[in-house]
PDB file of N, CA and C in Angstrom:
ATOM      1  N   UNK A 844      12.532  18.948   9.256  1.00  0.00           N
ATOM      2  CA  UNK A 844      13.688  19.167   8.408  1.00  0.00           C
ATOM      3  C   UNK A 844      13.384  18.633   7.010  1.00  0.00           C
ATOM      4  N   UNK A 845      13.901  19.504   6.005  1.00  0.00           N
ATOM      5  CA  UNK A 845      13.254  18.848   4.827  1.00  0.00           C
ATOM      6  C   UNK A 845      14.026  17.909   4.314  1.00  0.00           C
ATOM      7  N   UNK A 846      13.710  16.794   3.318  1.00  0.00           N
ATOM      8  CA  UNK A 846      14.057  15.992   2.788  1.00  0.00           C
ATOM      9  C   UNK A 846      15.633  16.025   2.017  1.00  0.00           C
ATOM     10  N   UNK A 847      16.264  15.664   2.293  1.00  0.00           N
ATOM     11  CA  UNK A 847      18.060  15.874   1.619  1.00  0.00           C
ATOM     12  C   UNK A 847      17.402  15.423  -0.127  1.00  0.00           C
ATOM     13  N   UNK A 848      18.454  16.368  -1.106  1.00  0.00           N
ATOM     14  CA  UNK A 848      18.081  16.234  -2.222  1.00  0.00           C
ATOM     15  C   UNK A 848      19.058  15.689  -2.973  1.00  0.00           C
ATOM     16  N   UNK A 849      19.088  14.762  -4.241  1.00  0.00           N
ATOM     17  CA  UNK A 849      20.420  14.277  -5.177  1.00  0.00           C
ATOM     18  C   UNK A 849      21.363  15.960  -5.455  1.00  0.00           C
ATOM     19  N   UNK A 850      22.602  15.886  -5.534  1.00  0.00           N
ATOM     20  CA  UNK A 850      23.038  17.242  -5.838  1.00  0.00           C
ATOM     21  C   UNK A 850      22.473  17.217  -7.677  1.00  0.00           C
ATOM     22  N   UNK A 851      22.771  18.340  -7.862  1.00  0.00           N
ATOM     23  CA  UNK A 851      22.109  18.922  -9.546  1.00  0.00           C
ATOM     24  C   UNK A 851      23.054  17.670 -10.185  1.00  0.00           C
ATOM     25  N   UNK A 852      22.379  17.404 -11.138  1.00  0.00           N
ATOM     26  CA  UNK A 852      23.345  17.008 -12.480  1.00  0.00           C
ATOM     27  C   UNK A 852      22.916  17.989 -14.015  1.00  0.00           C
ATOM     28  N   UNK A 853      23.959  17.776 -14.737  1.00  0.00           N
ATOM     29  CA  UNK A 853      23.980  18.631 -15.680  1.00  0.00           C
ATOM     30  C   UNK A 853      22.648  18.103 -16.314  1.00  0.00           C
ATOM     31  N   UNK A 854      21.915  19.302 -16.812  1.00  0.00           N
ATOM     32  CA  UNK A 854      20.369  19.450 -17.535  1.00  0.00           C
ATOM     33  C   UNK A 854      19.769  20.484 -18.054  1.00  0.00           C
ATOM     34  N   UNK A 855      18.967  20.271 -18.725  1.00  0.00           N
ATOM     35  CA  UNK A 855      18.197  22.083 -18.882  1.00  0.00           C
ATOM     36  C   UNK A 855      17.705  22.314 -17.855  1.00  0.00           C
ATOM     37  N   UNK A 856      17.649  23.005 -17.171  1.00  0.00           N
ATOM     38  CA  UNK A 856      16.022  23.707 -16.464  1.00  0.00           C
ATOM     39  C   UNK A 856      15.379  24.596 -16.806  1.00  0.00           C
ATOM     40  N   UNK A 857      14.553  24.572 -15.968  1.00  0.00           N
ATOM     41  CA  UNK A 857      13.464  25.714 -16.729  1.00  0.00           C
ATOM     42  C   UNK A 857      13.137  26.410 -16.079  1.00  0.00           C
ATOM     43  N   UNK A 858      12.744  28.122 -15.828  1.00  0.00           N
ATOM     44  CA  UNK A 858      12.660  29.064 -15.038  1.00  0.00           C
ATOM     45  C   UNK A 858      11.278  29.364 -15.465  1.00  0.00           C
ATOM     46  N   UNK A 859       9.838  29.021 -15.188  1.00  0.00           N
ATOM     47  CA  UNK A 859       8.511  29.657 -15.226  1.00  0.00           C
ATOM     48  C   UNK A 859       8.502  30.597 -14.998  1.00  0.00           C
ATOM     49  N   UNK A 860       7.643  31.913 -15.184  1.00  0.00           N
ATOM     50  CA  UNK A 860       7.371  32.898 -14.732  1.00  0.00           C
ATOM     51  C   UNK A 860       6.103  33.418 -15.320  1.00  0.00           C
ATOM     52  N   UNK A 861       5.162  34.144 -14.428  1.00  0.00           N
ATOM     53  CA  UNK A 861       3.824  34.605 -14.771  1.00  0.00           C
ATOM     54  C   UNK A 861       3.499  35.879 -14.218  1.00  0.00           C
ATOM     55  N   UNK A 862       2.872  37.164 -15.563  1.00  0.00           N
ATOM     56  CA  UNK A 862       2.773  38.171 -15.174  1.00  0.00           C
ATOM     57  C   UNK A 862       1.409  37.937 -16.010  1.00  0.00           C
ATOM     58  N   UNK A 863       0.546  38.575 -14.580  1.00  0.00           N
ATOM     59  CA  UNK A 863      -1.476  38.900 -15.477  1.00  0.00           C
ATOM     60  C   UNK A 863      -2.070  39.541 -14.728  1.00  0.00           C
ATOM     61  N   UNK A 864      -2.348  40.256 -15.853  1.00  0.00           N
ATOM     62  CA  UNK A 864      -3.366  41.581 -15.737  1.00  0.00           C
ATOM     63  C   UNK A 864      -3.119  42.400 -14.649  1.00  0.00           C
ATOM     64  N   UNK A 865      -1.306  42.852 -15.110  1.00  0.00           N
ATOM     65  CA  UNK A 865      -0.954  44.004 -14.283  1.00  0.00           C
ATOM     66  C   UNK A 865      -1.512  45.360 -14.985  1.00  0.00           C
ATOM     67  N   UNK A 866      -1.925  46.237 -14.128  1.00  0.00           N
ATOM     68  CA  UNK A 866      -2.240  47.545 -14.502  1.00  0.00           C
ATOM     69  C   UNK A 866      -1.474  48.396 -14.892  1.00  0.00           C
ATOM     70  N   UNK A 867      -0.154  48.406 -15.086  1.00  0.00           N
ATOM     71  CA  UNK A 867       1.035  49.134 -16.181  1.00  0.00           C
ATOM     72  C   UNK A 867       1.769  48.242 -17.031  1.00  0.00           C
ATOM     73  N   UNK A 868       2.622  48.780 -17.779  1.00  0.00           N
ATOM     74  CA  UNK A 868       3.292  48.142 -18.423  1.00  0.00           C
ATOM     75  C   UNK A 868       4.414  47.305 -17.433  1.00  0.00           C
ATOM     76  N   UNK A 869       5.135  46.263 -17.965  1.00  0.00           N
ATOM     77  CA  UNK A 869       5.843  45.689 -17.310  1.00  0.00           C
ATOM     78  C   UNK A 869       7.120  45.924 -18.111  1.00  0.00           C
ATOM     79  N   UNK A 870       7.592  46.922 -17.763  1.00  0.00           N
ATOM     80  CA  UNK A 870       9.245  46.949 -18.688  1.00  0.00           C
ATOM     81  C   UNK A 870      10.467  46.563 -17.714  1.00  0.00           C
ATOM     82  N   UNK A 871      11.262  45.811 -18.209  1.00  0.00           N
ATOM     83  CA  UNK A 871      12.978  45.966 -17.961  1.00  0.00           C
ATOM     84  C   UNK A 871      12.428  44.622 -16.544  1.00  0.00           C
ATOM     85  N   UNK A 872      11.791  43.442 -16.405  1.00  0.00           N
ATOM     86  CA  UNK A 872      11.863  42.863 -15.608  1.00  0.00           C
ATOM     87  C   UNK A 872      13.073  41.490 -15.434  1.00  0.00           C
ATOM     88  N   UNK A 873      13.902  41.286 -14.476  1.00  0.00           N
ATOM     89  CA  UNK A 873      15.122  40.514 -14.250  1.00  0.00           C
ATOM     90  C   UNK A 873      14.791  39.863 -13.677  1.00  0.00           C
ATOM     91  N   UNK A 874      15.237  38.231 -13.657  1.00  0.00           N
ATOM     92  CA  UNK A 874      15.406  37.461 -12.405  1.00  0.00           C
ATOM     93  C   UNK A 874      16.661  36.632 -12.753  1.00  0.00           C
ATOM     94  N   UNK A 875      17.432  36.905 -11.247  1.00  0.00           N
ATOM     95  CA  UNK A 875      18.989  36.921 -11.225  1.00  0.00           C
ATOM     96  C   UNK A 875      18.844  35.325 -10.461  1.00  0.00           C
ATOM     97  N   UNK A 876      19.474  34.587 -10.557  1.00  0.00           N
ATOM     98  CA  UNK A 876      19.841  33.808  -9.830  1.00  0.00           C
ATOM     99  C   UNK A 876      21.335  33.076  -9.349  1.00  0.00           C
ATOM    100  N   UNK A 877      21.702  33.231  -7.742  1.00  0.00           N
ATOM    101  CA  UNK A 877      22.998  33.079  -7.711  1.00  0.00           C
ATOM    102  C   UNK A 877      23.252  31.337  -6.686  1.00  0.00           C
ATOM    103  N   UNK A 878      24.287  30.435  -7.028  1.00  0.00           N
ATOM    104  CA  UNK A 878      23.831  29.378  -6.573  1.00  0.00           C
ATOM    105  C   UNK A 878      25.658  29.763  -5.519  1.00  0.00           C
ATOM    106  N   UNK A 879      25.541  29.004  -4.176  1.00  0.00           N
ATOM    107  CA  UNK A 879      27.045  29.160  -3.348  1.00  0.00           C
ATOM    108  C   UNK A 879      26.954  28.065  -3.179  1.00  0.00           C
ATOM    109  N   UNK A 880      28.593  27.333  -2.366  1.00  0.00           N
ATOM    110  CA  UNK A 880      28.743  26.445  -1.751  1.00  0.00           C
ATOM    111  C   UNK A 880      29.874  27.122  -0.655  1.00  0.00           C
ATOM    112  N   UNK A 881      29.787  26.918   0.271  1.00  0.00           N
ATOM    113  CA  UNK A 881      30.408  27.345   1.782  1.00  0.00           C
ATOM    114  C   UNK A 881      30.589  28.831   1.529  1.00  0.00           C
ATOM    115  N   UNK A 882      29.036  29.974   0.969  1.00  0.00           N
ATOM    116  CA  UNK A 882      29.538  31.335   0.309  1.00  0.00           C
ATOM    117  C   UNK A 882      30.386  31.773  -0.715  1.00  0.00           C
ATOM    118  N   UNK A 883      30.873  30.400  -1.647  1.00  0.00           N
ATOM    119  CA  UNK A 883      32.090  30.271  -3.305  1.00  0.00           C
ATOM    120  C   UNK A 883      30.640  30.379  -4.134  1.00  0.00           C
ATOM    121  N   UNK A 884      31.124  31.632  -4.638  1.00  0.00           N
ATOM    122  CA  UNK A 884      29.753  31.482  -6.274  1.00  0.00           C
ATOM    123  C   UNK A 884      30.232  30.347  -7.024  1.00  0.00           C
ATOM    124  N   UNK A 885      29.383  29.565  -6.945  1.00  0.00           N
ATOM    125  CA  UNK A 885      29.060  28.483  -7.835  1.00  0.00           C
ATOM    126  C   UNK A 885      28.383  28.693  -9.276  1.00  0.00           C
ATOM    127  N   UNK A 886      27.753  29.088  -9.714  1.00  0.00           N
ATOM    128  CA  UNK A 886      26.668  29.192 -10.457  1.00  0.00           C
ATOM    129  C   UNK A 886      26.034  30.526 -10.228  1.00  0.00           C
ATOM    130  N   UNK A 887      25.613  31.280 -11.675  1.00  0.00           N
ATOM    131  CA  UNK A 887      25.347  32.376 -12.026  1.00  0.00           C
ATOM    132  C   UNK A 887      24.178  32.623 -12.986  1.00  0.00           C
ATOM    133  N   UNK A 888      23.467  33.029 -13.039  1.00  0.00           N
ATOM    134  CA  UNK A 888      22.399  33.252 -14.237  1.00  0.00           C
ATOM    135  C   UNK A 888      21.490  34.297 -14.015  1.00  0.00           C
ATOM    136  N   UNK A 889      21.185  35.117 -15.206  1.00  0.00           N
ATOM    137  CA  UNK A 889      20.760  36.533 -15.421  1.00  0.00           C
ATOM    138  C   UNK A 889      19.639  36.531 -16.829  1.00  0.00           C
ATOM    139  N   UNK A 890      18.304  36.358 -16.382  1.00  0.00           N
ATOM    140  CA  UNK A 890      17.760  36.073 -17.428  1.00  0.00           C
ATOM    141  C   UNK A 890      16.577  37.643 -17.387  1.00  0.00           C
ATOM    142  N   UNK A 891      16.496  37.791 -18.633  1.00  0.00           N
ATOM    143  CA  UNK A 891      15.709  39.339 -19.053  1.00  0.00           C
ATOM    144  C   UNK A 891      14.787  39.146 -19.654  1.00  0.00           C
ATOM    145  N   UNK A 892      13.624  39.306 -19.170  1.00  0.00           N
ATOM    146  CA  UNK A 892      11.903  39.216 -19.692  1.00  0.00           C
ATOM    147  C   UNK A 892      11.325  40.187 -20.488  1.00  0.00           C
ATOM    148  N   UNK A 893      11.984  41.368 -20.947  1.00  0.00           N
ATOM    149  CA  UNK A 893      11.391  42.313 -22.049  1.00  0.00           C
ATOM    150  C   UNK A 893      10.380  43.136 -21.737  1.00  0.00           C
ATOM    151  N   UNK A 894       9.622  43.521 -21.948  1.00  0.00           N
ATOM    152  CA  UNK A 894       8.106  43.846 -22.100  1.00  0.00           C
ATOM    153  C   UNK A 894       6.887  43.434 -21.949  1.00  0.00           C
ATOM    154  N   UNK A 895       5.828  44.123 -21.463  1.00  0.00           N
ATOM    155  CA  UNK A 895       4.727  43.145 -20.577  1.00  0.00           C
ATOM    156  C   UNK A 895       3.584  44.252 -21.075  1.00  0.00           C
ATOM    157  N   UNK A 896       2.893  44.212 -21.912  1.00  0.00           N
ATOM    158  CA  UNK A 896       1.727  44.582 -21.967  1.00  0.00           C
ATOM    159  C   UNK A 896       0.593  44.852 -20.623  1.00  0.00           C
ATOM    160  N   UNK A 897      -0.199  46.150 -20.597  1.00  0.00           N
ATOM    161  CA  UNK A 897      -0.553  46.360 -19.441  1.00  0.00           C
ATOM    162  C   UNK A 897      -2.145  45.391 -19.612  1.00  0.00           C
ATOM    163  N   UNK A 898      -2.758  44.700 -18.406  1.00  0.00           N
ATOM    164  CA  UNK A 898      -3.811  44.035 -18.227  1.00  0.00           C
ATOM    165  C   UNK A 898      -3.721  42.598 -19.275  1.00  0.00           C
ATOM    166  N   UNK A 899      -2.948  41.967 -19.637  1.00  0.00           N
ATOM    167  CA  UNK A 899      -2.804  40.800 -20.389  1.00  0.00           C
ATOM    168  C   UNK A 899      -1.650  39.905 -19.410  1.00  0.00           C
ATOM    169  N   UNK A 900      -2.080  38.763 -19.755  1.00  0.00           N
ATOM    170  CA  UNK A 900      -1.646  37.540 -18.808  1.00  0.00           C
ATOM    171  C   UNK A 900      -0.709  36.861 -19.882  1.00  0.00           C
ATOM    172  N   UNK A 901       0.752  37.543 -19.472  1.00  0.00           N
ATOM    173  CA  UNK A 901       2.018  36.918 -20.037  1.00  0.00           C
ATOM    174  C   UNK A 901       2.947  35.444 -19.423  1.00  0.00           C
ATOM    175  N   UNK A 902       3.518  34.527 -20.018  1.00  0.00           N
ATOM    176  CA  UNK A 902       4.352  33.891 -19.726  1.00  0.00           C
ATOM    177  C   UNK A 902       5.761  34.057 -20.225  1.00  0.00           C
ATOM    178  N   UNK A 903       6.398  33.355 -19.464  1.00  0.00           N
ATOM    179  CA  UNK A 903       7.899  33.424 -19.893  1.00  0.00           C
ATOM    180  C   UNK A 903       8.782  31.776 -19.369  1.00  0.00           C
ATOM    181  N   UNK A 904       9.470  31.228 -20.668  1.00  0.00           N
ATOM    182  CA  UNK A 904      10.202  30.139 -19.867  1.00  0.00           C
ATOM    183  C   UNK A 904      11.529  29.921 -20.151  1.00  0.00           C
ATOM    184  N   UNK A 905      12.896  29.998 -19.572  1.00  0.00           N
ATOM    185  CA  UNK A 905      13.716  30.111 -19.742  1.00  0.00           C
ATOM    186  C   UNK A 905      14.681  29.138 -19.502  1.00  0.00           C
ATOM    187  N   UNK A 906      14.989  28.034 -20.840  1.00  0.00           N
ATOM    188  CA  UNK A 906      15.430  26.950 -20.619  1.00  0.00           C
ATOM    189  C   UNK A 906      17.262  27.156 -20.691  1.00  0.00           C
ATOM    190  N   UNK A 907      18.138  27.030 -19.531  1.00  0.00           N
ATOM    191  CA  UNK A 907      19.827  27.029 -19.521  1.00  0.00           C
ATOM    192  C   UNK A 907      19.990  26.055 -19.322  1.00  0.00           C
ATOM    193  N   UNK A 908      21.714  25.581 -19.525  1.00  0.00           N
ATOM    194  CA  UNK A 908      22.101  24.669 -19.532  1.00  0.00           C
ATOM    195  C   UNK A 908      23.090  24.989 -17.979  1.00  0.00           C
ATOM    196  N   UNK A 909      22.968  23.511 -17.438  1.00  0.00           N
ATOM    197  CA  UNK A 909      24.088  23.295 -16.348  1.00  0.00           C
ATOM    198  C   UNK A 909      25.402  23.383 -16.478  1.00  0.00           C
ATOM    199  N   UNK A 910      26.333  23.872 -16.146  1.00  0.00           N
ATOM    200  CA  UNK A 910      27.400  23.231 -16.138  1.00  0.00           C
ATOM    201  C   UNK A 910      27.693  22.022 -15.139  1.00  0.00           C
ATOM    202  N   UNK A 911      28.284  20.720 -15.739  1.00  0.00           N
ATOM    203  CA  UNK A 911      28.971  19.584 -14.626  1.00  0.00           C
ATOM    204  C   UNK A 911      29.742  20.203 -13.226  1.00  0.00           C
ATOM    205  N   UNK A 912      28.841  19.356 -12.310  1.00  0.00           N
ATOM    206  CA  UNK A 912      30.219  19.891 -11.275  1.00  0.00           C
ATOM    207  C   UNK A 912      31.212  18.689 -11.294  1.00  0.00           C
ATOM    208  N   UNK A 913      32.098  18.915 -10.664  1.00  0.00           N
ATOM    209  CA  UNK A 913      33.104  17.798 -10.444  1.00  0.00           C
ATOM    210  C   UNK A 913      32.874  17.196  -9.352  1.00  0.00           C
ATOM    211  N   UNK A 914      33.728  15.850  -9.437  1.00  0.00           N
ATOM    212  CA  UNK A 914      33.324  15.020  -8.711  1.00  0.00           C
ATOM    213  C   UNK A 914      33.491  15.148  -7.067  1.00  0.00           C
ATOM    214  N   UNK A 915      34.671  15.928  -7.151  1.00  0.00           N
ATOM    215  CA  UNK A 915      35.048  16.096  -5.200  1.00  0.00           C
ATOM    216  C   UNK A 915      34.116  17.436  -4.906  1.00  0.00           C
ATOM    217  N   UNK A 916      33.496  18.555  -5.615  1.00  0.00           N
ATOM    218  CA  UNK A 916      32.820  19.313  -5.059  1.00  0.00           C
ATOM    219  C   UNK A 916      30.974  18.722  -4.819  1.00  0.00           C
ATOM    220  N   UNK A 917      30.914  17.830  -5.829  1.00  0.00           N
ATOM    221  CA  UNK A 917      29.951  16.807  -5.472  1.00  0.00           C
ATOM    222  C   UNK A 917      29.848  16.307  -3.780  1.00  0.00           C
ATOM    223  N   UNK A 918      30.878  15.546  -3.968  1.00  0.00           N
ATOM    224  CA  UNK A 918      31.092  14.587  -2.547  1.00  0.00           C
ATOM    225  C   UNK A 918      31.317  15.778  -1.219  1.00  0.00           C
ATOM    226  N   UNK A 919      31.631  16.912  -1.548  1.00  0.00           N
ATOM    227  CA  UNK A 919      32.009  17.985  -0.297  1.00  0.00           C
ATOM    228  C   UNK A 919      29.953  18.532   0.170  1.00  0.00           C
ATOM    229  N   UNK A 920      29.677  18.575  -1.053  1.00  0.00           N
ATOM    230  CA  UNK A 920      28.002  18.789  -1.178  1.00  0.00           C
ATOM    231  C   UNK A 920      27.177  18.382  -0.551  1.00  0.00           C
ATOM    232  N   UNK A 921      27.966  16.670  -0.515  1.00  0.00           N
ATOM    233  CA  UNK A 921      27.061  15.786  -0.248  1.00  0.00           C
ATOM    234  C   UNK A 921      27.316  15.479   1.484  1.00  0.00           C
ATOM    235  N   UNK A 922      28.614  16.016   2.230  1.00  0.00           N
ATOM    236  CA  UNK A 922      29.364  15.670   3.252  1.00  0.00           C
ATOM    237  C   UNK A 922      28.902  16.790   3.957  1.00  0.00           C
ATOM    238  N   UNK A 923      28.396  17.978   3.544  1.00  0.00           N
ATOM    239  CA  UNK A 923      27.730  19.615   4.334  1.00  0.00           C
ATOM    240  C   UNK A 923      26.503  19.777   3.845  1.00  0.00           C
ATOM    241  N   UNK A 924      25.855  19.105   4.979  1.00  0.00           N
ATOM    242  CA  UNK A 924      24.253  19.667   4.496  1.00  0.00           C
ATOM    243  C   UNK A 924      24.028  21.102   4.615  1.00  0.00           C
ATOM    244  N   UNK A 925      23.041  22.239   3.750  1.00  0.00           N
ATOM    245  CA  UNK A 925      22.408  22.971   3.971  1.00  0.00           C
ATOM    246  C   UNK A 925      23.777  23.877   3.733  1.00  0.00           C
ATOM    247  N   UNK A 926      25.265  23.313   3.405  1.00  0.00           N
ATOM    248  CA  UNK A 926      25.600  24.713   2.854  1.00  0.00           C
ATOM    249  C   UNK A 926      26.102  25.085   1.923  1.00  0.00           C
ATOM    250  N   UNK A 927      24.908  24.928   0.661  1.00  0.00           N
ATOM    251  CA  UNK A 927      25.129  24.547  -0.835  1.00  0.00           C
ATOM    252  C   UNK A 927      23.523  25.552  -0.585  1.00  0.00           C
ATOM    253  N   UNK A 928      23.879  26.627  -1.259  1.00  0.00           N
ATOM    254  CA  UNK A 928      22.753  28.294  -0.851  1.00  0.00           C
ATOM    255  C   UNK A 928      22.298  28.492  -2.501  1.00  0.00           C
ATOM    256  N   UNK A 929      20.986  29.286  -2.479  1.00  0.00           N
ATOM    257  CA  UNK A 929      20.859  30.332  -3.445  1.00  0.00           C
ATOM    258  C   UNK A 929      20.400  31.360  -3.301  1.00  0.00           C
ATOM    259  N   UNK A 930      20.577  32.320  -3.794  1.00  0.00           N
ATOM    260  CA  UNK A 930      19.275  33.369  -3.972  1.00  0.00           C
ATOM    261  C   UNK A 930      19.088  33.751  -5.024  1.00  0.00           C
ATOM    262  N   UNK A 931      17.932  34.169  -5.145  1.00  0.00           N
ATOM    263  CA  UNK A 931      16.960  34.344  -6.284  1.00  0.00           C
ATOM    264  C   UNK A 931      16.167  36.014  -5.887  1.00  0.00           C
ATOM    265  N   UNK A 932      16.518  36.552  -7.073  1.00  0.00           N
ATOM    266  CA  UNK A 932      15.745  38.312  -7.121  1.00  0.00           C
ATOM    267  C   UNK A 932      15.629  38.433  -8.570  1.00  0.00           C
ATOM    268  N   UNK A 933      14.489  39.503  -8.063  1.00  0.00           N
ATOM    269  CA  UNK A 933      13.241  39.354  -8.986  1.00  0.00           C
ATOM    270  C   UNK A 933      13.550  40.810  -8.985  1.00  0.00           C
ATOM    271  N   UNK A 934      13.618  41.836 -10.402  1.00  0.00           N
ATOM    272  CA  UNK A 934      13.997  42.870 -10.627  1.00  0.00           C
ATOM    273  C   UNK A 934      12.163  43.032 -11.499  1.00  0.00           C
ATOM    274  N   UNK A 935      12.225  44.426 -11.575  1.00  0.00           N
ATOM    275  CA  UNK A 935      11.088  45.263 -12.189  1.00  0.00           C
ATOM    276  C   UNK A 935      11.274  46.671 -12.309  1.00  0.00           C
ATOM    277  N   UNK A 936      11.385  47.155 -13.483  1.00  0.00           N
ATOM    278  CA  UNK A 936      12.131  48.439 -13.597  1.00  0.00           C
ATOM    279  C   UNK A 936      13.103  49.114 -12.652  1.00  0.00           C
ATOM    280  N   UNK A 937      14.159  47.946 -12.782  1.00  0.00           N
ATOM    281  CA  UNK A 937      15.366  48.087 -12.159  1.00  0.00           C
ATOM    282  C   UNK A 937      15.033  48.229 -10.180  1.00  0.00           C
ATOM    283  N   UNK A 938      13.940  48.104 -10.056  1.00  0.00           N
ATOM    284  CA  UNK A 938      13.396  47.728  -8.774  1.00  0.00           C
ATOM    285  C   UNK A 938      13.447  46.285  -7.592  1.00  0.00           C
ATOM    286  N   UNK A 939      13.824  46.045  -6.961  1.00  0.00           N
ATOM    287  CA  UNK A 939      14.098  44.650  -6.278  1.00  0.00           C
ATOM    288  C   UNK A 939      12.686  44.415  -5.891  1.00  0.00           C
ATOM    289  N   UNK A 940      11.699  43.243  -6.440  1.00  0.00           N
ATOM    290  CA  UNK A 940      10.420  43.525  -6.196  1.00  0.00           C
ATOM    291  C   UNK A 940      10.456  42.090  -5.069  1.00  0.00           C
ATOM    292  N   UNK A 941      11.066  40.885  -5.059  1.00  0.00           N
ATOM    293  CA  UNK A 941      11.034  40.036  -4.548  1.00  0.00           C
ATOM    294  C   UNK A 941      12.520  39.216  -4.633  1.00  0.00           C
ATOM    295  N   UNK A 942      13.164  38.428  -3.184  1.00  0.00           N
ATOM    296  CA  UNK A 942      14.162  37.881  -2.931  1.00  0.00           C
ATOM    297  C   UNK A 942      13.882  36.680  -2.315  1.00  0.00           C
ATOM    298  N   UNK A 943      14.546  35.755  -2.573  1.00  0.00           N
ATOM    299  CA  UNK A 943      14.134  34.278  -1.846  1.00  0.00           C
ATOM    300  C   UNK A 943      15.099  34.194  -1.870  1.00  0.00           C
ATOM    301  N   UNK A 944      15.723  33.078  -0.340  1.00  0.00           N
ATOM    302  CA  UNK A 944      16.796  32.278   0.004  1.00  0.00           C
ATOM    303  C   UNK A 944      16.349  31.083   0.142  1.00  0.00           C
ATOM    304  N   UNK A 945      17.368  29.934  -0.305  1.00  0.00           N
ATOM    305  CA  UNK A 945      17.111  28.381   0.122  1.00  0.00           C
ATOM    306  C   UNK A 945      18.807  27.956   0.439  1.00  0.00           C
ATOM    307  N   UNK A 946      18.416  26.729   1.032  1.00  0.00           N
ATOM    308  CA  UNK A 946      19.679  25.884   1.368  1.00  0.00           C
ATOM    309  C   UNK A 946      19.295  24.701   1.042  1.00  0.00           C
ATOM    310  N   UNK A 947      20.372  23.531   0.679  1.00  0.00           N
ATOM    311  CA  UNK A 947      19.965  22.599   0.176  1.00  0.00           C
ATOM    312  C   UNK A 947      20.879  21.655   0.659  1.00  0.00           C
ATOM    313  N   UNK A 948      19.850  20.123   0.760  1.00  0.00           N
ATOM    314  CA  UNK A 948      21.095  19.225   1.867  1.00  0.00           C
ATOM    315  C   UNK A 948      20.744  18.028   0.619  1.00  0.00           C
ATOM    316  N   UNK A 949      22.150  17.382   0.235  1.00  0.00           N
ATOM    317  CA  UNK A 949      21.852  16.622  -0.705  1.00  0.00           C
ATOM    318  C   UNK A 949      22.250  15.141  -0.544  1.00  0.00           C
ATOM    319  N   UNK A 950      22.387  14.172  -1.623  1.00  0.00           N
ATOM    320  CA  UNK A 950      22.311  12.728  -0.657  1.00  0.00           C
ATOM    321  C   UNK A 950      23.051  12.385  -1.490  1.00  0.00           C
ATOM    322  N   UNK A 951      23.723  10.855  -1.558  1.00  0.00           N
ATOM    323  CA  UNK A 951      24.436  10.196  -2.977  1.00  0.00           C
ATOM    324  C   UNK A 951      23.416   9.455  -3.294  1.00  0.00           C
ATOM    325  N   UNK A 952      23.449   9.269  -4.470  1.00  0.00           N
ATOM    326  CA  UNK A 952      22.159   8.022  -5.528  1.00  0.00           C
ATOM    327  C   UNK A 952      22.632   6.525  -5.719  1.00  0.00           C
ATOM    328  N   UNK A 953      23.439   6.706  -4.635  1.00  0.00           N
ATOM    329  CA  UNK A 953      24.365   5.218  -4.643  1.00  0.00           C
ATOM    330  C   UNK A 953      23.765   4.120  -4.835  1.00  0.00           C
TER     331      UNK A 953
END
């Protein structure tokens, strides 16, 4: 079982991403990310990568800001492991090229 994590606090993060030496162009690529708690959208973000030159090794980093959660959806977070969800899809000319799910069990920093 994996390690229980602090819940988020408000911060930048940063979204890496690496495209190299694909053999077409890389147009119109998305990665959506949706965050739940007991299946309630929590958190939303929709970030758009542009254009990708064909056979060249592109980066991309996409720094957002958190919003605070409050304090009792904190403590509900922290009281239900594993059902505080995301998923994450990965668009490519409007194509679903890749989807990941996680769950996350979090702790107090008491």
């Amino acid at each position: 079982r994996p390690r229980p994590l602090r819940p988020p606090a408000p911060r930048a993060p940063c979204v890496p991403l690496l495209a190299s030496r694909l053999p077409t162009p890389l147009r119109c690529a998305l990665f959506s990310r949706r965050h739940y708690f007991r299946e309630r959208l929590v958190r939303s973000y929709d970030f758009d990568f542009g254009f990708c030159i064909p056979n060249s090794t592109n980066t991309w980093e996409a720094i957002y800001d958190v919003p605070a959660i409050d304090a009792s959806m904190r403590e509900e977070m922290i009281s239900c492991p594993y059902e505080t969800t995301s998923d994450s899809f990965y668009f490519v000319n409007d194509e679903l090229v890749m989807h990941n799910k996680a769950a996350y069990s979090y702790y107090s920093a008491a």
